[in-house]
mmCIF file of C-alpha atoms in Angstrom:
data_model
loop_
_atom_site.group_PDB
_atom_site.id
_atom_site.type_symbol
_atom_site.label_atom_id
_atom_site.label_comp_id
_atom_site.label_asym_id
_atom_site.label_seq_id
_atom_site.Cartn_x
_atom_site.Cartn_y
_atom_site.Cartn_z
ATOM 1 C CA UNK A 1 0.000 0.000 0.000
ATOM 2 C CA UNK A 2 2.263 2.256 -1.105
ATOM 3 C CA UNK A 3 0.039 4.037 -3.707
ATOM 4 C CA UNK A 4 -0.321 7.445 -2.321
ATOM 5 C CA UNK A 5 4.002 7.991 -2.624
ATOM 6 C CA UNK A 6 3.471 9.437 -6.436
ATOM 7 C CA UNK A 7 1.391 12.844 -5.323
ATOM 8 C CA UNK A 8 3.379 15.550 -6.969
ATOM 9 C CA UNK A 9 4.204 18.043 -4.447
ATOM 10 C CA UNK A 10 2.970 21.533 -4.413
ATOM 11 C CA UNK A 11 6.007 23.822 -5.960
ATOM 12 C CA UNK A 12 6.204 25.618 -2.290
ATOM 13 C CA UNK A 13 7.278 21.727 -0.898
ATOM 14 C CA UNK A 14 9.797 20.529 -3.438
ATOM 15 C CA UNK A 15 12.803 22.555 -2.113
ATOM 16 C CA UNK A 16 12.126 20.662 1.255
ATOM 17 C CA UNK A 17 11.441 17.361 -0.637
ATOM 18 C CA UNK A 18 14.554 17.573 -2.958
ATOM 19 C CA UNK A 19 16.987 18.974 0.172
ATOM 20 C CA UNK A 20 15.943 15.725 2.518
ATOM 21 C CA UNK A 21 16.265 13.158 -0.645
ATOM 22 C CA UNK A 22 20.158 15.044 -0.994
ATOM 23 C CA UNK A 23 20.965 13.948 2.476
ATOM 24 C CA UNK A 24 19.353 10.623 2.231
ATOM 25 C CA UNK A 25 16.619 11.229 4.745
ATOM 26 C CA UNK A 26 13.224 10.264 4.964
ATOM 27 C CA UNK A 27 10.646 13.192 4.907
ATOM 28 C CA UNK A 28 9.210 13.718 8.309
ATOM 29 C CA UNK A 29 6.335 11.836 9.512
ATOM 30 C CA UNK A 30 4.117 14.797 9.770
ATOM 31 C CA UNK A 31 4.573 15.551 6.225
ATOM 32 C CA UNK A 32 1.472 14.746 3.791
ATOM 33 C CA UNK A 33 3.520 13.844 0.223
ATOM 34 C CA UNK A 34 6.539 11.342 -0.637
ATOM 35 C CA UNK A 35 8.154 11.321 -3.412
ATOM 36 C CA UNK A 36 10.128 7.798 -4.530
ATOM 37 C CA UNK A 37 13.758 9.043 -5.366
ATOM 38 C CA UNK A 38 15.104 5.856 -4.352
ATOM 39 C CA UNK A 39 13.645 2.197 -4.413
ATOM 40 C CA UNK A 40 14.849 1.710 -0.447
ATOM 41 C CA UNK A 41 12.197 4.749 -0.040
ATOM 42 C CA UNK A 42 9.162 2.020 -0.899
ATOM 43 C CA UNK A 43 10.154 0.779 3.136
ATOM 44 C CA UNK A 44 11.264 3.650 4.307
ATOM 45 C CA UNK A 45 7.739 5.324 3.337
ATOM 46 C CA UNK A 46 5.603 2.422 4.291
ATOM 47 C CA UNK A 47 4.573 3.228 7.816
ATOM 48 C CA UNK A 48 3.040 7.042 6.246
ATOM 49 C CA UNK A 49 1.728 5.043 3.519
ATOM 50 C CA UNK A 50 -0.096 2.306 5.484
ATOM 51 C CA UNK A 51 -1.828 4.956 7.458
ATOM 52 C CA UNK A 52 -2.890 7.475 4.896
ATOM 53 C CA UNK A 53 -4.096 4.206 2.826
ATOM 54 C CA UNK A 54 -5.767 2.830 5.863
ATOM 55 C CA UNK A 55 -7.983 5.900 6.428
ATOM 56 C CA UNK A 56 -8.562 6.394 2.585
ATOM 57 C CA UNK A 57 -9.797 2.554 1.979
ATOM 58 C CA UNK A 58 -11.480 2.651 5.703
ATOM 59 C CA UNK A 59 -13.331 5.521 6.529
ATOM 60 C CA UNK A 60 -17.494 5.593 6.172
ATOM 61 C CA UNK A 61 -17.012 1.362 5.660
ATOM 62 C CA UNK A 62 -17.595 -1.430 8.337
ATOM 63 C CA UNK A 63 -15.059 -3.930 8.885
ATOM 64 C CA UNK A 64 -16.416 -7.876 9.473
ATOM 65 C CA UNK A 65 -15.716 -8.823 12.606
ATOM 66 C CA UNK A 66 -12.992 -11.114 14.416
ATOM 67 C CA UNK A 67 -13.743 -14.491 15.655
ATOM 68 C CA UNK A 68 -13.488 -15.130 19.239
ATOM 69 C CA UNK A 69 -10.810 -17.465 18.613
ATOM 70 C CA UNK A 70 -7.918 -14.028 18.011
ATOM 71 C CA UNK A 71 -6.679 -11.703 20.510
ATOM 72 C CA UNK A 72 -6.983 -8.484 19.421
ATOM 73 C CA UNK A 73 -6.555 -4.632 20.640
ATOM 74 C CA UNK A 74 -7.599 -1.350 19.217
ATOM 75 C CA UNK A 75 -10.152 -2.645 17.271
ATOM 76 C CA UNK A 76 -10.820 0.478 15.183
ATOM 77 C CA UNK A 77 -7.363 0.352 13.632
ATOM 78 C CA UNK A 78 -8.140 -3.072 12.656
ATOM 79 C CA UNK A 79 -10.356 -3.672 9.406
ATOM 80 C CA UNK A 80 -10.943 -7.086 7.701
ATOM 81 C CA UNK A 81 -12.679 -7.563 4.515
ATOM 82 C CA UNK A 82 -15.511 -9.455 3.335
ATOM 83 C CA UNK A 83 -14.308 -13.785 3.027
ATOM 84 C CA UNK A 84 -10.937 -13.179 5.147
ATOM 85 C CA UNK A 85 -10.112 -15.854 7.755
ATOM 86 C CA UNK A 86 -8.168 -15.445 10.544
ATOM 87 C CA UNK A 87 -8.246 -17.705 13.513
ATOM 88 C CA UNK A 88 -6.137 -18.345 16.834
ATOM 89 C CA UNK A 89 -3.726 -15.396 16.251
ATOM 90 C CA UNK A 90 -2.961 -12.341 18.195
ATOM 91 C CA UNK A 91 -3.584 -8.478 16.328
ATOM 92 C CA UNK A 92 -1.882 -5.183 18.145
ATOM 93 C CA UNK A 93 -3.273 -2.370 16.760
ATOM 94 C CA UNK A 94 -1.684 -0.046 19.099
ATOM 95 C CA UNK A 95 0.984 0.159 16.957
ATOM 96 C CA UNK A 96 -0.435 1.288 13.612
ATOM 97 C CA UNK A 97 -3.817 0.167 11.793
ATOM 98 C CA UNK A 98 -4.092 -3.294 10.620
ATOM 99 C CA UNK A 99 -5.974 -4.653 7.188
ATOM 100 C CA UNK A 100 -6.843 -7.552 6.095
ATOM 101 C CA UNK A 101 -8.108 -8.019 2.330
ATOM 102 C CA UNK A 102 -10.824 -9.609 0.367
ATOM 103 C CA UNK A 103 -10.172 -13.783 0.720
ATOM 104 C CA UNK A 104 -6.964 -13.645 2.522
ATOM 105 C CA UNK A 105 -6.155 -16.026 5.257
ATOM 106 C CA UNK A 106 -4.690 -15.545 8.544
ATOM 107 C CA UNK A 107 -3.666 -19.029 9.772
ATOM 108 C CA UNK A 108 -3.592 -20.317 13.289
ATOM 109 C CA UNK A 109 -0.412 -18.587 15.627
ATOM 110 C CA UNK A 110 0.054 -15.611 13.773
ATOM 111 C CA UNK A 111 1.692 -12.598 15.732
ATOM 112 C CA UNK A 112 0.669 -9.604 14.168
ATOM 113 C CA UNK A 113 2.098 -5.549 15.376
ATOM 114 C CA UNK A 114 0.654 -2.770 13.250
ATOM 115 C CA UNK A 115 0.835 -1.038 10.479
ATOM 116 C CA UNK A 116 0.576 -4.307 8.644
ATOM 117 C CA UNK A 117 -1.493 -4.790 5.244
ATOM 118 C CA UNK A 118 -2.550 -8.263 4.166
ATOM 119 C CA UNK A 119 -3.713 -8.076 -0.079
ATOM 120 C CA UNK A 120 -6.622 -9.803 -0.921
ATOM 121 C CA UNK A 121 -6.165 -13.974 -1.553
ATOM 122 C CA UNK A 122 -2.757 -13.675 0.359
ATOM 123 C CA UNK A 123 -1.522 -15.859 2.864
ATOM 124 C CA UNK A 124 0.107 -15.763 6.376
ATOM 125 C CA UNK A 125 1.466 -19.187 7.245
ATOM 126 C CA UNK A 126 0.980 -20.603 10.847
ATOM 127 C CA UNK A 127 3.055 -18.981 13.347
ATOM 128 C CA UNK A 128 4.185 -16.079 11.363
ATOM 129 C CA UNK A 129 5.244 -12.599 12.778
ATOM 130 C CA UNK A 130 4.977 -9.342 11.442
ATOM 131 C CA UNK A 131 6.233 -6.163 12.731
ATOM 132 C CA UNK A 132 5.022 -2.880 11.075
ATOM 133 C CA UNK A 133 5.731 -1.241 8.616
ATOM 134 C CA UNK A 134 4.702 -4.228 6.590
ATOM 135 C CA UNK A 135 2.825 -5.044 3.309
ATOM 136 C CA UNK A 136 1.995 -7.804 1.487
ATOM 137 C CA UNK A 137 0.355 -7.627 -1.680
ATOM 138 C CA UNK A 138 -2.175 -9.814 -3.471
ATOM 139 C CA UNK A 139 -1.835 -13.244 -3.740
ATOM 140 C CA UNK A 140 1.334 -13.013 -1.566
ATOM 141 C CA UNK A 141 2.731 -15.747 1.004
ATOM 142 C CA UNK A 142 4.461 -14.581 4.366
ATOM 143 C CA UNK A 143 5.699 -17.182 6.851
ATOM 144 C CA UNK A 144 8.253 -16.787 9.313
ATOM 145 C CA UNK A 145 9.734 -12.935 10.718
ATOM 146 C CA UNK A 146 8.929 -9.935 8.457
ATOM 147 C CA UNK A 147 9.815 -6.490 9.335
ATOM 148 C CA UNK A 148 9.358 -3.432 7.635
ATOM 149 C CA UNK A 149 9.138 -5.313 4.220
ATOM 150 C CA UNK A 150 6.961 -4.702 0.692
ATOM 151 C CA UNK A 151 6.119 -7.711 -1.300
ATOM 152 C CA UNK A 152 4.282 -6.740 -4.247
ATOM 153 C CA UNK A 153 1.704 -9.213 -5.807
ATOM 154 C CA UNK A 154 2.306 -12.852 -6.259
ATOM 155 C CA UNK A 155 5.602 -13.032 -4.394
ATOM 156 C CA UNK A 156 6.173 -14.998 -1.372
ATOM 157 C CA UNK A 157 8.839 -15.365 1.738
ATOM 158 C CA UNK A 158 7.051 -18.407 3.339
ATOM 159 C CA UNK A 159 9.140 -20.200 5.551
ATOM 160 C CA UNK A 160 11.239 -19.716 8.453
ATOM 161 C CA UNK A 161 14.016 -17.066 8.192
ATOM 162 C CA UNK A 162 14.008 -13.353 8.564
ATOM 163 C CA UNK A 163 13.170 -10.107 6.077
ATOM 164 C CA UNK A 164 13.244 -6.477 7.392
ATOM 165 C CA UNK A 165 13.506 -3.196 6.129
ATOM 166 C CA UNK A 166 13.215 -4.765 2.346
ATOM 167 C CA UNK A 167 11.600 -4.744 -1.005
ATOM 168 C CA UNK A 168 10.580 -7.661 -3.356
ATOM 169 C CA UNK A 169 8.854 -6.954 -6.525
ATOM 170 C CA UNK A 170 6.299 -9.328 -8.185
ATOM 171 C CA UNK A 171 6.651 -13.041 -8.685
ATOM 172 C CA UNK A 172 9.640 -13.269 -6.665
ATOM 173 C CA UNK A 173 10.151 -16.553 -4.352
ATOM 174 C CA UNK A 174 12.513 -17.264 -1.270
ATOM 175 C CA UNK A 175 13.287 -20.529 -0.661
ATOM 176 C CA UNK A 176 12.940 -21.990 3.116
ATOM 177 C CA UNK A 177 15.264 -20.249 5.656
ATOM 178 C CA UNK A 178 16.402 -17.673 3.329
ATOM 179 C CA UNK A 179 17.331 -14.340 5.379
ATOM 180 C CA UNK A 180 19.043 -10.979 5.258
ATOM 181 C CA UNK A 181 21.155 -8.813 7.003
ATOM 182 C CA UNK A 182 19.688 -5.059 7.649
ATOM 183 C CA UNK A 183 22.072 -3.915 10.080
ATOM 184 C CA UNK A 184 25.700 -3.706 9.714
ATOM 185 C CA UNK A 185 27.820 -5.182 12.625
ATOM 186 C CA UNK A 186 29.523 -1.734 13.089
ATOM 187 C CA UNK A 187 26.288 -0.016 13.073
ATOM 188 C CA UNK A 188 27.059 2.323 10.694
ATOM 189 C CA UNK A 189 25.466 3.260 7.305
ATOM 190 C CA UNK A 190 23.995 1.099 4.677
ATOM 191 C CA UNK A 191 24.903 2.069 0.667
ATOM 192 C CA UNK A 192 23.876 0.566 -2.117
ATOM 193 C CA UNK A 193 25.255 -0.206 -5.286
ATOM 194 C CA UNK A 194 23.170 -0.554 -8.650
ATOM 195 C CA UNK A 195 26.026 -1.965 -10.347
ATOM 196 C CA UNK A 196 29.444 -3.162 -9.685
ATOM 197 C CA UNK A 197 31.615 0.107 -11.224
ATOM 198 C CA UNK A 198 29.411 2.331 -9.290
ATOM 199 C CA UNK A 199 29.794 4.237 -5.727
ATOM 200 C CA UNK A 200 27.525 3.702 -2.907
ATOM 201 C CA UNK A 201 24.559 5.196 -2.192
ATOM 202 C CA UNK A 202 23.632 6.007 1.690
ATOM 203 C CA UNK A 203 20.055 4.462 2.687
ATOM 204 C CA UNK A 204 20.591 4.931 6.545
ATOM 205 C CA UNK A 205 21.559 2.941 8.999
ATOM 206 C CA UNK A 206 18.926 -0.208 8.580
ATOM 207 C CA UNK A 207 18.541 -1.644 5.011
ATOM 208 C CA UNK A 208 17.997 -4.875 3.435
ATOM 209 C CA UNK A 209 17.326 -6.308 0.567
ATOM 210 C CA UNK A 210 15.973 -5.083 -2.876
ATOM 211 C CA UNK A 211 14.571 -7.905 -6.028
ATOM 212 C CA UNK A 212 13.259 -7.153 -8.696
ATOM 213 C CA UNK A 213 10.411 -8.895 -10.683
ATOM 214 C CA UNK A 214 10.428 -12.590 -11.184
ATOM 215 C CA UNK A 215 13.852 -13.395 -9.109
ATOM 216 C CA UNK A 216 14.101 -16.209 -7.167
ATOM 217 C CA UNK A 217 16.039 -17.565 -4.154
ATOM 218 C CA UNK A 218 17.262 -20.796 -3.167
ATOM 219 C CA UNK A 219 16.960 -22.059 0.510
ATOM 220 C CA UNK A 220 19.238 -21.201 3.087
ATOM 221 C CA UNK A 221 20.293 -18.114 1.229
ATOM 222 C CA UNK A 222 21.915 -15.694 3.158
ATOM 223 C CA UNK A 223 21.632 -11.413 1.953
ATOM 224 C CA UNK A 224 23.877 -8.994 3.092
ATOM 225 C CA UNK A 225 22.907 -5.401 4.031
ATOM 226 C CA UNK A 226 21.688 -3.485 1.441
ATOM 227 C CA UNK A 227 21.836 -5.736 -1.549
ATOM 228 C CA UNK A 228 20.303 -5.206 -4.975
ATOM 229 C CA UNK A 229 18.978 -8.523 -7.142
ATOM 230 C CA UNK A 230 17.933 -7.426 -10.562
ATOM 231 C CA UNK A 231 15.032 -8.808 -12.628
ATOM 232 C CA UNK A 232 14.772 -12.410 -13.293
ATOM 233 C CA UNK A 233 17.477 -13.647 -11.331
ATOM 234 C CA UNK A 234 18.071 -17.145 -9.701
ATOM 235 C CA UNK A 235 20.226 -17.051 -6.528
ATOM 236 C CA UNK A 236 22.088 -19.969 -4.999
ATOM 237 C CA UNK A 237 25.659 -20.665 -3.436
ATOM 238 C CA UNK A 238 27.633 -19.044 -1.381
ATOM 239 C CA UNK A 239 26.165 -15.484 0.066
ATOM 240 C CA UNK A 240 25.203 -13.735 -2.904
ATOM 241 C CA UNK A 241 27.352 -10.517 -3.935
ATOM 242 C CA UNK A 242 25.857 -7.082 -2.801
ATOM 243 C CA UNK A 243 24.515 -6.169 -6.916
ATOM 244 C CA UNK A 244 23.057 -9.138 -8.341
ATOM 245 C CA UNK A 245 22.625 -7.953 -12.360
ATOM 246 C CA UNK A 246 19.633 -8.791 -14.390
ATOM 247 C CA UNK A 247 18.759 -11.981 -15.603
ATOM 248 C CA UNK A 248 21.577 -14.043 -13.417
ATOM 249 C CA UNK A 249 21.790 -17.702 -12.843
ATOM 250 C CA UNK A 250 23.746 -18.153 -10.351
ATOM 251 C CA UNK A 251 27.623 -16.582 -11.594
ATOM 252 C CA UNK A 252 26.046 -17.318 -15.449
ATOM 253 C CA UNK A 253 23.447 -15.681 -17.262
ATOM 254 C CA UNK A 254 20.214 -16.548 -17.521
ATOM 255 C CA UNK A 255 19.218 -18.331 -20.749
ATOM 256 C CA UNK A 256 16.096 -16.020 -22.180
ATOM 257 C CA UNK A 257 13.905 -19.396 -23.018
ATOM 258 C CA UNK A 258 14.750 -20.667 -19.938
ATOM 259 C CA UNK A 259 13.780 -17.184 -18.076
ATOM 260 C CA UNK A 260 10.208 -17.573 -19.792
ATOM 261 C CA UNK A 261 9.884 -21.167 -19.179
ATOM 262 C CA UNK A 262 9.805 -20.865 -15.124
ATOM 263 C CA UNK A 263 8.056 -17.995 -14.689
ATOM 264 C CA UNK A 264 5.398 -19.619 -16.469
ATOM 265 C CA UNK A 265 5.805 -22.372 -14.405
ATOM 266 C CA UNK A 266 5.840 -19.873 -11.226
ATOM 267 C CA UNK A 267 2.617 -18.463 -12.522
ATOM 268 C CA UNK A 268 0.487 -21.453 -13.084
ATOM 269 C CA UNK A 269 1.224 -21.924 -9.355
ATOM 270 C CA UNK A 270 -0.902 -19.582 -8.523
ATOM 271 C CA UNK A 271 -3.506 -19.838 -11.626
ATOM 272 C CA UNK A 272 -1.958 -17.432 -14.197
ATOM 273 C CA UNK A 273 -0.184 -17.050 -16.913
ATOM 274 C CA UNK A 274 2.602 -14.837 -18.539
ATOM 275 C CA UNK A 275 1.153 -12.406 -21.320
ATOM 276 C CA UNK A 276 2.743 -11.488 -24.444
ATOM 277 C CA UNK A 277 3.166 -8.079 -22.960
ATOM 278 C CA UNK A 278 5.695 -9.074 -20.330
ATOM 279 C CA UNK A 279 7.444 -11.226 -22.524
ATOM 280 C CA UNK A 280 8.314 -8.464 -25.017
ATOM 281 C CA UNK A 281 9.207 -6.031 -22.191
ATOM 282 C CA UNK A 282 11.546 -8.813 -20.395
ATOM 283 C CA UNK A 283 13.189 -9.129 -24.139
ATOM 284 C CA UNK A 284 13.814 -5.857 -24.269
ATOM 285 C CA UNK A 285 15.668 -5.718 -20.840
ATOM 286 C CA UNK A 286 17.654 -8.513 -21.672
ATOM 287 C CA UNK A 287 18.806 -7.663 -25.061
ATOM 288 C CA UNK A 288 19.496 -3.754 -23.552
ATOM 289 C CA UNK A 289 22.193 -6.102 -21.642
ATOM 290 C CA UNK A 290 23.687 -7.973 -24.049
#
């Protein structure tokens, strides 16, 4: 629920908007516009965007109501659409609002702190826990310790292992304890790098990881602070390298036949199926690379 971060600013606020994206800062909480300079903004935003989303999608509607089953507080930050399920899991509100979309399903243990949004027909695996800011989009899978994290639709992180302060695009899969680093042992600040001849860029002092569309992990894999994995990518061995490029198998690249054949297997997991559209856009990418 990031949707409101594209308002363009009034001409009075961009001198404040462009001066705090120069020194790498978040705009202040009180502020009422965002403007995506970065793609480590997406989380960084999250918590204002849940909130303004929350009120916008909320306000004059009725939520359904829990079960007696959950254990829930500040019920009017929480809001749960029509055909959701949740049952045997614990909701804290006090945190930051808390919705749950059409057909998703909350299973049984699920620790949930606020802001947290749930898309509709996604899943939250038994014993999950989510600390706000958190989304997960349609169709999504979350299992295990998510902090601070955007999935966008169709992606899933659903087993044990740990993602905070991180961004995966669509269609993207990590495999069973797959986890990253947000926090450098020094404690200092995070850069990243979008691609290996480049300098750093400073994202503050907590940041994970960033994958693009239809990239894939194996299991076990470990991410350092702030690493980038490009489009189509499929990650295995030894801790991955902190700029993954585009359409990487492993050290090789990615055959383009290949790169269409699993994501259409990927998508008839969950009932779909890739268009002609994407597969003209993902040739373009990959021959802009060759």
């Amino acid at each position: 629920m990031v949707s409101n971060a594209a308002i363009i600013p009034a001409p009075a606020s961009y001198k404040r908007i462009m001066q705090s994206s120069f020194d790498n800062k978040p705009l202040d909480e009180t502020e009422d516009i965002r403007i995506l300079l970065h793609p480590w903004h997406i989380f960084q935003y999250n918590d204002w965007a849940l909130r303004s989303d929350f009120e916008l999608i909320t306000t004059g509607r009725n939520s359904i109501s829990l079960s007696d089953t959950n254990r829930f507080n500040q019920p009017q930050n929480i809001f749960i659409e029509e055909g959701a399920a949740i049952e045997h899991s614990i909701l804290n509100a006090s945190a930051g609002p808390i919705y749950i979309g059409k057909n998703a399903q909350v299973m049984e243990g699920c620790l949930i702190r606020g802001p947290f949004s749930l898309g509709n027909n996604a899943l939250l695996k038994m014993g999950t826990k989510i600390y706000g800011a958190t989304t997960l989009g349609p169709n999504c899978v979350g299992g295990g310790e998510i902090k601070n994290a955007v999935l966008f639709a169709n992606s899933n992180k659903a087993h044990d292992g740990y993602l905070g302060d991180s961004v995966l695009g669509e269609w993207c899969n990590l495999g069973a304890g797959t986890s990253n680093s947000n926090v450098k042992n020094t404690g200092g600040n995070v850069q990243y790098i979008y691609n290996k001849e480049a300098a750093g860029i400073v994202a503050g002092n907590k940041a994970g990881l960033l994958m693009g569309d239809y990239s894939r992990a194996a299991i076990n894999t470990s991410f350092n602070t702030g690493t980038i994995v490009g489009v189509c990518c499929n990650v295995f061995g030894e801790m991955p390298e902190k700029f993954v490029n585009n359409f990487s198998w492993g050290k090789e690249r990615y055959i383009f036949e290949k790169v269409i054949s699993d994501i259409s297997n990927w998508k008839k997991m969950k009932g779909q199926q890739i268009t002609e559209k994407e597969i003209a856009l993902l040739q373009t990418i990959y021959n802009q690379q060759s």
